[in-house]
Coordinates of C-alpha atoms and ligand atoms in Angstrom, one line a residue:
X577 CA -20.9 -24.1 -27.6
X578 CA -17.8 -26.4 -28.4
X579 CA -14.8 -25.7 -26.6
X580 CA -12.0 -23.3 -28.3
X581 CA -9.5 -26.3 -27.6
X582 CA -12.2 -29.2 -27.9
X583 CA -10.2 -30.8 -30.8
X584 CA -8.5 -34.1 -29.2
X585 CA -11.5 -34.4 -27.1
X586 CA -14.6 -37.0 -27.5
X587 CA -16.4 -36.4 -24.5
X588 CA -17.6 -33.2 -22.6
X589 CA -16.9 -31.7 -19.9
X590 CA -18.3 -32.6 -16.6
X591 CA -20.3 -29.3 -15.9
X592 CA -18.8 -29.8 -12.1
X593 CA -15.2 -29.7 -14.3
X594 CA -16.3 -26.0 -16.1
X595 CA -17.3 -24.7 -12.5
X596 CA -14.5 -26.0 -10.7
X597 CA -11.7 -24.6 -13.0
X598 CA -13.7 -21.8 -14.4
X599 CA -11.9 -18.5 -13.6
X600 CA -14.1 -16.0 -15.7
X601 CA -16.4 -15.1 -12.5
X602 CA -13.3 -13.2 -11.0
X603 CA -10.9 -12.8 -14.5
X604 CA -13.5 -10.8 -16.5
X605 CA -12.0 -7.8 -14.1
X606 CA -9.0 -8.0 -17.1
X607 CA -11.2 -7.4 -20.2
X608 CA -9.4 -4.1 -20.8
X609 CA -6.1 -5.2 -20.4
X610 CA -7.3 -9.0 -22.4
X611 CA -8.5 -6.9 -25.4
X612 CA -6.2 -3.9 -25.4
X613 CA -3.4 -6.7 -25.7
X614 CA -5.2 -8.7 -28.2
X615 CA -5.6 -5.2 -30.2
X616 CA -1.7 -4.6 -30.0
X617 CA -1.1 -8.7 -31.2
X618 CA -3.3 -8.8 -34.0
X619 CA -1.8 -5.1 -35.1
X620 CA 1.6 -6.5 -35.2
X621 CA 0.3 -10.0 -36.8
X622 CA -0.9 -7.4 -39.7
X623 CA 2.0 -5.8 -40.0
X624 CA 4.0 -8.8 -40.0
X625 CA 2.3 -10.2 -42.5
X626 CA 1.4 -13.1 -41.0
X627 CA -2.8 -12.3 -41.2
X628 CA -3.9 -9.8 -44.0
X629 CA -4.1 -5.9 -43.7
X630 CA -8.3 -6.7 -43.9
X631 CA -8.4 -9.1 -41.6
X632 CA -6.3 -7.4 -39.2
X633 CA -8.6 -4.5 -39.4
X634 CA -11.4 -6.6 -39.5
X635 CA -10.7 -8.4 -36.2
X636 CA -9.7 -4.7 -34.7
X637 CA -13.4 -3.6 -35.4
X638 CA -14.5 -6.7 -33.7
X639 CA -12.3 -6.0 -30.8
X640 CA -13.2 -2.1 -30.2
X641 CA -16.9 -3.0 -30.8
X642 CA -16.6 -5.8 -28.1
X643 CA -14.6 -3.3 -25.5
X644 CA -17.5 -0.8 -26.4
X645 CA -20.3 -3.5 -25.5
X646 CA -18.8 -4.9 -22.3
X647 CA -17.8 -1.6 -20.9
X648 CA -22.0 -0.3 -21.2
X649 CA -23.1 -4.0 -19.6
X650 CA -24.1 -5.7 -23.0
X651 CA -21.7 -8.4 -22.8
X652 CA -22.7 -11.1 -20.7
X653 CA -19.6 -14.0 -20.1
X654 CA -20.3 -17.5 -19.6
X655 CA -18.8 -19.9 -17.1
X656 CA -18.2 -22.4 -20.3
X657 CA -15.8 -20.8 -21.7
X658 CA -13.5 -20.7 -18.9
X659 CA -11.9 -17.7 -18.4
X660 CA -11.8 -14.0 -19.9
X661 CA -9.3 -14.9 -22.8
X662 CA -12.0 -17.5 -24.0
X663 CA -14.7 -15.8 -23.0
X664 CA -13.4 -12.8 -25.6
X665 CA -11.9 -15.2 -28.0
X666 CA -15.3 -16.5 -28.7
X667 CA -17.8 -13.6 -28.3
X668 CA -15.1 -12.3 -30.8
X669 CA -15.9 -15.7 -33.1
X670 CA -19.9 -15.1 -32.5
X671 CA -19.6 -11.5 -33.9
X672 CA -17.4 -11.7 -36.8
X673 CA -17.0 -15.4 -38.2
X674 CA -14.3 -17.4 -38.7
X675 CA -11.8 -14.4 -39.4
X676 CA -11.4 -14.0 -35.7
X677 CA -10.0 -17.5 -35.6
X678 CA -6.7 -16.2 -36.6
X679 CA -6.8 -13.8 -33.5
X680 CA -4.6 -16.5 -31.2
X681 CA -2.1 -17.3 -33.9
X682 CA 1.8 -17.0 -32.4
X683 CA 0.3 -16.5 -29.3
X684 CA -0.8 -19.0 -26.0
X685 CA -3.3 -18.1 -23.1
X686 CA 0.0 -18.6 -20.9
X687 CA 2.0 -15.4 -22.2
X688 CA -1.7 -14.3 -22.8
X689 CA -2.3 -14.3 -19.5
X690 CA 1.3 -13.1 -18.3
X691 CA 0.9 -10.2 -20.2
X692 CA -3.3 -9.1 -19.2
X693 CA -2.0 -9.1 -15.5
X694 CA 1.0 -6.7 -15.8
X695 CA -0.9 -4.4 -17.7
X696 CA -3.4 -4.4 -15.0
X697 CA -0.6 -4.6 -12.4
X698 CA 0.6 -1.4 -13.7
X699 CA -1.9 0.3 -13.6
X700 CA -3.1 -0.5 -10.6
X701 CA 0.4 0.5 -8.8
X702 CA -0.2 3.8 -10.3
X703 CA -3.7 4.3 -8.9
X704 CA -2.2 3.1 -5.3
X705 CA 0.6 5.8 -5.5
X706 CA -2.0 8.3 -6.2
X707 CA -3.9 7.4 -3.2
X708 CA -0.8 7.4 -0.6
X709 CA -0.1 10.3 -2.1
X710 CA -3.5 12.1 -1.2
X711 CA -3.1 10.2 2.1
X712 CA 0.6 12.1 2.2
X713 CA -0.8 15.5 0.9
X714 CA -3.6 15.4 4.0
X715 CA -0.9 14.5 6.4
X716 CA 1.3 17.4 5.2
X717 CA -2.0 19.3 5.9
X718 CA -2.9 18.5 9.3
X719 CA 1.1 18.6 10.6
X720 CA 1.0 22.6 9.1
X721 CA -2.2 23.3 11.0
X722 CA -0.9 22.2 14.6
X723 CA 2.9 23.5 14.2
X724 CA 3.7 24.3 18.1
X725 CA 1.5 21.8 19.4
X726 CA 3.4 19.0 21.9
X727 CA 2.4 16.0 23.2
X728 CA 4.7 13.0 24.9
X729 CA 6.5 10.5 22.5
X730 CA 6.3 6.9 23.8
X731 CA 8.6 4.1 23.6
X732 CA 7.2 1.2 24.9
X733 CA 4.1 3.2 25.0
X734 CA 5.4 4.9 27.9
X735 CA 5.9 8.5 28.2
X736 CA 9.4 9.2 26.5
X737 CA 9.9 12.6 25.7
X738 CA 8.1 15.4 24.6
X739 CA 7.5 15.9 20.6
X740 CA 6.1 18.1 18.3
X741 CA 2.1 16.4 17.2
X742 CA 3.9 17.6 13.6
X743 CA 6.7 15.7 14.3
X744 CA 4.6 12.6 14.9
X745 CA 2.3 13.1 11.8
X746 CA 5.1 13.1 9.7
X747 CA 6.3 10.2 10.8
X748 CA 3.6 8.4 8.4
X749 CA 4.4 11.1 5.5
X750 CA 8.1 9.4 5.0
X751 CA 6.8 5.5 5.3
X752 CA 4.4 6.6 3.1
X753 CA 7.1 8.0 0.9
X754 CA 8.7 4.8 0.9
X755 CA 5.6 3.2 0.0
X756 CA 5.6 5.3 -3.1
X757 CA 9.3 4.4 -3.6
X758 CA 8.8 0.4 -3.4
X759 CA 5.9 0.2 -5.5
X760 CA 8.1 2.8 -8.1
X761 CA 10.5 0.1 -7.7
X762 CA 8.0 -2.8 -8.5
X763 CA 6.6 -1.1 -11.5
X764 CA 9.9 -1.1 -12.9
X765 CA 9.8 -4.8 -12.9
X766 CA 6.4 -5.5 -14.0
X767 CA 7.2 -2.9 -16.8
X768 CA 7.7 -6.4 -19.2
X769 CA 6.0 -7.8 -21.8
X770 CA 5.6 -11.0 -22.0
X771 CA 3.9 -11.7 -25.6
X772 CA 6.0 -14.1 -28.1
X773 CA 6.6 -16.5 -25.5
X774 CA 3.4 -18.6 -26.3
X775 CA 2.6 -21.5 -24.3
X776 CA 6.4 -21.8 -23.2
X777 CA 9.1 -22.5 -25.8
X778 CA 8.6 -19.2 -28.2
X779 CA 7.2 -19.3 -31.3
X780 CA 7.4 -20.5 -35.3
X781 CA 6.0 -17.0 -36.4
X782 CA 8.5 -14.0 -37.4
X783 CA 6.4 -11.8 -34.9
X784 CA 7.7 -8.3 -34.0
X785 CA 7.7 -8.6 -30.0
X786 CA 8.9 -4.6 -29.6
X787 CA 6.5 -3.4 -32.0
X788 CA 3.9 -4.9 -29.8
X789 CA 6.1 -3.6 -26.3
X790 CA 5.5 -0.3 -28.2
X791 CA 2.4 -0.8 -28.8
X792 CA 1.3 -1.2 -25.6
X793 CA 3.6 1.2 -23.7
X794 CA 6.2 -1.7 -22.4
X795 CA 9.4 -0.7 -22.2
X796 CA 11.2 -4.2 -22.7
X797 CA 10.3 -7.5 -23.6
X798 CA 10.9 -10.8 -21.8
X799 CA 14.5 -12.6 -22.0
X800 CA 13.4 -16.1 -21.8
X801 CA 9.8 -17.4 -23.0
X802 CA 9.7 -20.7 -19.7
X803 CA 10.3 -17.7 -17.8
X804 CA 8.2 -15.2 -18.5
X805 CA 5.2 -17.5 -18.7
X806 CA 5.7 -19.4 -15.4
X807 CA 6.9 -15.6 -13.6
X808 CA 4.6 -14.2 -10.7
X809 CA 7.5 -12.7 -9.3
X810 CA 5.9 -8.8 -9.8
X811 CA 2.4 -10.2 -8.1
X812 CA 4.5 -11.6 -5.1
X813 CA 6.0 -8.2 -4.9
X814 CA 3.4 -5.9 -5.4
X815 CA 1.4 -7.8 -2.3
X816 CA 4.6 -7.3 -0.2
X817 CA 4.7 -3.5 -1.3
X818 CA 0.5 -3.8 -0.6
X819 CA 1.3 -5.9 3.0
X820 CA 4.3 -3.2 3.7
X821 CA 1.7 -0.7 3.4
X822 CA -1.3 -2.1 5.2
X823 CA 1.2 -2.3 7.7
X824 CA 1.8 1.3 8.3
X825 CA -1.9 2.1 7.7
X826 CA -2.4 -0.4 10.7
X827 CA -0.2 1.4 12.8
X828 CA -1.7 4.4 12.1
X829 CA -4.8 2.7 12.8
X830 CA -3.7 1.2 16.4
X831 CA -2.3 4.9 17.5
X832 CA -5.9 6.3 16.4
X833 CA -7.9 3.7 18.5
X834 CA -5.6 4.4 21.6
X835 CA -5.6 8.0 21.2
X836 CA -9.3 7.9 21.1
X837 CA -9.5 5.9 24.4
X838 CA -11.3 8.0 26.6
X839 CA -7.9 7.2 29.0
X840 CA -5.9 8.7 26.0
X841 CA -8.7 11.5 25.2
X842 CA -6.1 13.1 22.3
X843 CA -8.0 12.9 19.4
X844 CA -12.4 12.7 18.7
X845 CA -12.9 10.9 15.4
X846 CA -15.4 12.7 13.4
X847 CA -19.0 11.8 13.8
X848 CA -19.0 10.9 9.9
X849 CA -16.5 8.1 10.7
X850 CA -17.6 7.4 13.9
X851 CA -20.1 4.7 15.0
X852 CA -22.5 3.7 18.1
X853 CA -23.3 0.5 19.9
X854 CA -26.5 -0.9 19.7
X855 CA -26.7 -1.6 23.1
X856 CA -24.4 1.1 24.4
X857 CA -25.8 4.5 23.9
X858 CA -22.6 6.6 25.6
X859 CA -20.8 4.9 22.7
X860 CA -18.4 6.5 20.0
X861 CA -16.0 3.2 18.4
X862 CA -13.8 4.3 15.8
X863 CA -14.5 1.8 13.5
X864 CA -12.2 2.8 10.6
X865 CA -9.2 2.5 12.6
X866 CA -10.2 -0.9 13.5
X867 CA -11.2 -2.2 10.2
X868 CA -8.5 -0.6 8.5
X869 CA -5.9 -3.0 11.6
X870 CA -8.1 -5.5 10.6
X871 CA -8.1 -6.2 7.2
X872 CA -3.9 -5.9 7.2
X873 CA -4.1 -9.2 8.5
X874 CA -6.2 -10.4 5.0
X875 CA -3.7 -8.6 2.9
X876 CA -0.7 -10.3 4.4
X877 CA -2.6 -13.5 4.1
X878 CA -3.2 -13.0 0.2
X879 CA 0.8 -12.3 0.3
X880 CA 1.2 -15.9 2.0
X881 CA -1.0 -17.6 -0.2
X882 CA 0.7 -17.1 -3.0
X883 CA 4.4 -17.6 -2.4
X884 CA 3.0 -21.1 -0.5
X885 CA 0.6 -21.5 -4.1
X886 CA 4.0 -20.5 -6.2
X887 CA 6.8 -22.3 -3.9
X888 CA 6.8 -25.9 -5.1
X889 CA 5.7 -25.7 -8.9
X890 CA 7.7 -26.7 -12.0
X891 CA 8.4 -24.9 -14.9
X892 CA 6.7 -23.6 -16.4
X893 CA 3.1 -22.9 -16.3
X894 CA 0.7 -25.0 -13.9
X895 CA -3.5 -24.3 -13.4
X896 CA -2.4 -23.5 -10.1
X897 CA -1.1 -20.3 -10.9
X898 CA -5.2 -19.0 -11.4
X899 CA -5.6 -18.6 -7.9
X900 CA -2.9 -15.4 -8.0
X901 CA -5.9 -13.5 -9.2
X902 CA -8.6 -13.7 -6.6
X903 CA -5.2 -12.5 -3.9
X904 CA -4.2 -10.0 -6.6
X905 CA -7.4 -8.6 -7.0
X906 CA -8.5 -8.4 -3.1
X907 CA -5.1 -6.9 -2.0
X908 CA -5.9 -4.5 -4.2
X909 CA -9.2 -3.3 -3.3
X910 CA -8.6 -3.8 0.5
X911 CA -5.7 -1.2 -0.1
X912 CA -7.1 1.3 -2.0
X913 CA -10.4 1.2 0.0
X914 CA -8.6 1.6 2.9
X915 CA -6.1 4.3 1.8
X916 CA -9.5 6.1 0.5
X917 CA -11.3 6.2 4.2
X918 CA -8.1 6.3 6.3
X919 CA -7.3 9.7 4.4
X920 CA -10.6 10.7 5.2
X921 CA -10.6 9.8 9.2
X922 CA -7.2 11.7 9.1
X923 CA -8.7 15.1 7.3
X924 CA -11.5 15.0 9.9
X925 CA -10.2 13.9 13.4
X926 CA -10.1 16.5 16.2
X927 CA -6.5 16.8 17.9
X928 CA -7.0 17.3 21.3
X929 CA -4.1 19.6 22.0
X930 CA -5.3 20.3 25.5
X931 CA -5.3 16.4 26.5
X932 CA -2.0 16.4 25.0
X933 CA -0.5 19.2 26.6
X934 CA -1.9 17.7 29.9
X935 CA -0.1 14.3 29.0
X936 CA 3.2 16.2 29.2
X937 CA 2.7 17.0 33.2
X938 CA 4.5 14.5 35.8
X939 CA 6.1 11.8 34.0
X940 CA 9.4 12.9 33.8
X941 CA 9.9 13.4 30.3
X942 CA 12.5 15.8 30.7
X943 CA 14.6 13.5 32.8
X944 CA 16.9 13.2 29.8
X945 CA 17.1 16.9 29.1
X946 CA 18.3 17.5 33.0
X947 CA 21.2 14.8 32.5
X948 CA 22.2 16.7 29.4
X949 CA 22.3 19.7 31.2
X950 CA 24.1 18.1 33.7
X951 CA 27.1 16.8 30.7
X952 CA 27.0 20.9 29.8
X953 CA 27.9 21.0 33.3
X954 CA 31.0 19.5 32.4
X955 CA 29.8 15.8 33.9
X956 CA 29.9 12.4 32.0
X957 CA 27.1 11.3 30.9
X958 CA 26.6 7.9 32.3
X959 CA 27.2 10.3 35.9
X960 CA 24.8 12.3 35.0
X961 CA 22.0 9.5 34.1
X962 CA 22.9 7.9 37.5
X963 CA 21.9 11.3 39.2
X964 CA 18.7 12.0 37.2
X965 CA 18.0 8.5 38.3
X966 CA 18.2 9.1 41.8
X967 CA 16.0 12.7 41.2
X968 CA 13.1 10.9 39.5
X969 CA 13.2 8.4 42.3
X970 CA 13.1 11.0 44.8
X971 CA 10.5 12.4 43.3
X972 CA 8.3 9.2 42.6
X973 CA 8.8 8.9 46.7
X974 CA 7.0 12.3 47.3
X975 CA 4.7 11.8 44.7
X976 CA 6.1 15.3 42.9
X977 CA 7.4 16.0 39.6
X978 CA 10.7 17.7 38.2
X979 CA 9.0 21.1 38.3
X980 CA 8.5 21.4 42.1
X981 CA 12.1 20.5 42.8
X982 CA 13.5 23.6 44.5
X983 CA 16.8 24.5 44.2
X984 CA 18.0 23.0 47.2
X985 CA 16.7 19.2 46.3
X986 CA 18.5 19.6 43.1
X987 CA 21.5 20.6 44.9
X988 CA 21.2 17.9 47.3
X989 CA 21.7 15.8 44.1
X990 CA 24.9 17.5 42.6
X991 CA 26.6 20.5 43.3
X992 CA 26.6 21.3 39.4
X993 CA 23.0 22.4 39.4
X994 CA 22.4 25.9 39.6
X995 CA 19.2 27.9 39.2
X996 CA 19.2 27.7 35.6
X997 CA 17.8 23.9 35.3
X998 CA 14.4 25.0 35.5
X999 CA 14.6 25.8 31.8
X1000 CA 16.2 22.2 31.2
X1001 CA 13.1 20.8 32.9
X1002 CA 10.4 22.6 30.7
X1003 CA 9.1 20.8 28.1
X1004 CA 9.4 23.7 25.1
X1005 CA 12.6 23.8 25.7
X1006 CA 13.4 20.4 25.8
X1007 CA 11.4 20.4 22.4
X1008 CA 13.3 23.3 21.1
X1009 CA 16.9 22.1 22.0
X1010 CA 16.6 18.7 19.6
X1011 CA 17.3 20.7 16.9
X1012 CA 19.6 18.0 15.1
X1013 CA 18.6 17.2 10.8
X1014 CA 15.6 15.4 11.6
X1015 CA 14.6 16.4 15.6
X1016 CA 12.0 17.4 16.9
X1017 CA 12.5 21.4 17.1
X1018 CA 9.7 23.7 15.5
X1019 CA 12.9 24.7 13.2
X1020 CA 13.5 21.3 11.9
X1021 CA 9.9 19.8 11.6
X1022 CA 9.2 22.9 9.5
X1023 CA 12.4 21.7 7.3
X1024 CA 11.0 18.1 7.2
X1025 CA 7.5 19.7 6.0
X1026 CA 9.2 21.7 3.2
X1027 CA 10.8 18.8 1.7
X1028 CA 7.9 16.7 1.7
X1029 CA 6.0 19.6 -0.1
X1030 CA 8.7 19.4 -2.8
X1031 CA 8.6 15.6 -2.8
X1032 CA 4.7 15.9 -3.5
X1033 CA 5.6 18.4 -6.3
Ligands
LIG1241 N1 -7.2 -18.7 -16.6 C1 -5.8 -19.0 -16.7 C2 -5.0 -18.4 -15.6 O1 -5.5 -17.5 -15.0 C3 -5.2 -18.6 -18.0 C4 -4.1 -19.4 -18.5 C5 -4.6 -20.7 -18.9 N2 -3.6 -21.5 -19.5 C6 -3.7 -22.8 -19.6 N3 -2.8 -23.4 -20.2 N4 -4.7 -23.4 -19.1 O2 -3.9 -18.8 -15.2

């Protein structure tokens, strides 16, 4: 069939030329958002009089009929007609006649186009808050079910400190939570709509631009027309909020595969999101953790892609700007799919609260609680490092930990010890006494859980 813009042409195409710039074979993913925005433009074209009241309602029935088709697999779209606003535009023409040739008047594929991908952007924020929010809920879950369980913190993946295992879930609730917030944010940018600035200078029509905002649930319209079609700023953004997530979820990820080390031992992946070796039999790899570290690295590469695709272009829109889609579209369903399993692995895994109770013996994660107690003592603080210091290397030289110091050795230390620094050694206590806004005491991770549960309403 001839080509929707064929006009000024006197040859065809190469078919290399309709493969090579064709986008439909990943686009057709917008039909909804193509046609619900066609719905909305030819609505407003009615009722400003610019097309009649029938054929208005004569291109809607076309439209919904079309939606109806492609949504139960009768449609099939063809590579010739270039991308999914074509490929509607002229199913559209094949179905009703020529009336549906008025469907692009006042409007451009370039605020056509603007317009199909914030809708879908939208939408698709909305479904990844949902998930992180599930992901959050689960989380909230687990960190209620082991209340009183310890384990040691690391920094520099050394044994720190002791912690609550609550403590240390939550962690992920609130970067989670400012997941939620960033994407929130995003939305309220993408929130736009674009329609009225035709190819890039506006247009001749007296359209109604908020009637169609309306229309479509926008809740502005678009300042400047060179703008709004050449913008990709909300893409760029929403695959920062996607790579800033991917990011934690990789985390996450890394902590699950060393904590299912057999070194580690602290948590057993479920068999369900487990898998063997083929030559290994002893084998138990947990694969979603990995994956889930792995494919970050795609999203942040989809991320890349674009600002490098957007950075050197001139106003306003250039062919180049098609390839946002195929980035758009895989950041998004390398997010969700990995928010969807990731919140599974986390409902299933096995704490090991034995392992981790184990971790907590000999490496002197108390050290810091016996220099406070010795600055209750009435010492400075820097004095009273220097002295734990010299304790743990004492005790490093006997191979013995802070427990089996008897009163004596501490003494030999400082004079300021007394018997009492055998509770300033154990690690509940230590646990129990950071009970600052935010710590690590059973008191204030119970505070931090009740929150949450208010956040996630
Ligand atoms: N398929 C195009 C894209 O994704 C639609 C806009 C085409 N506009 C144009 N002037 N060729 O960007």
């Amino acid at each position: 069939m001839a080509k929707l813009w064929s006009g000024r042409f006197s040859k065809e195409q190469d078919t290399l030329m309709d493969d090579f710039h064709s986008s439909i074979h990943f686009d057709s993913r917008l039909y909804a958002e193509d046609i619900r925005g066609s719905l909305a433009h030819v609505r407003m074209l009615a009722a400003c009089g610019i097309i009649t009241e029938e054929e208005g309602e004569a291109i809607e029935d076309g439209l919904w009929e079309l939606l109806e088709d492609i949504e139960s697999g009768r449609v099939e779209f063809s590579a010739d007609a270039e991308d999914i606003h074509m490929n509607v535009e002229t199913l559209l023409i094949s179905r009703i006649g020529d009336v549906a040739r008025k469907l692009h008047t006042a409007r451009s594929r370039n605020d056509q186009v603007a317009l199909d991908v914030r809708m879908y952007v939208l939408k698709e924020i909305h479904e990844v808050i949902d998930l992180l929010k599930k992901t959050q809920s689960t989380l909230v879950r687990r960190a209620e079910q082991h209340m009183g369980v310890l384990l040691p913190g690391y920094t520099h993946l050394q044994r720190a400190q002791p912690i609550l295992l609550s403590h240390h879930i939550m962690a992920y609730f609130w970067m989670f939570q400012r997941d939620i917030e960033r994407l929130e944010d995003c939305a309220e940018r993408t929130d736009v709509m674009p329609l009225g600035s035709a190819a890039l200078a506006g247009t001749t029509y007296p359209i109604d631009r908020e009637m169609v905002a309306r229309e479509l649930g926008f809740s502005r319209v678009s300042e400047n027309s060179l703008d709004a079609v050449a913008d990709r700023d909300f893409i760029m953004e929403f695959l920062s909020c996607i790579s800033i997530i991917m990011v934690h979820l990789s985390r996450f990820a890394e902590e699950m595969v060393i904590w299912a080390s057999s070194e580690f031992g602290f948590v057993t992946m479920d068999d369900r999101y487990s898998t063997g070796s083929s030559i290994m039999p002893q084998k138990r790899n947990p694969d979603v953790a990995e994956l889930v570290r792995g494919k970050a690295g795609r999203t942040f590469g989809n991320l890349l892609s674009l600002l490098v695709t957007m950075k050197g272009l001139p106003l306003s829109y250039n062919k180049d700007m098609q390839e946002d889609k195929e980035r758009l579209f895989d950041s998004v369903d390398t997010v969700k799919g990995c928010l969807t399993i990731f919140e599974r692995m986390i409902d299933t895994v096995t704490f090991n609260v034995e392992r981790m109770r184990a971790a907590l013996e000999g490496g002197f994660m108390t050290a810091t609680d016996v220099a406070d107690y010795l600055v209750r003592k009435g010492l400075a603080f820097r004095t009273a490092h220097e002295i734990v210091g010299k304790i743990v290397l004492f005790c490093e030289k006997h191979g013995i930990s802070l427990c089996d110091l008897r009163l004596e050795d501490w003494r030999s230390f400082s004079s300021a010890f007394e018997a009492d620094v055998m509770d300033a050694v154990d690690a509940d206590a230590s646990v129990a006494s950071r009970d600052v806004y935010g710590g690590t005491a059973h008191s204030r991770v119970a505070e931090q859980i009740r929150l949450a549960k208010r956040l996630l309403g």
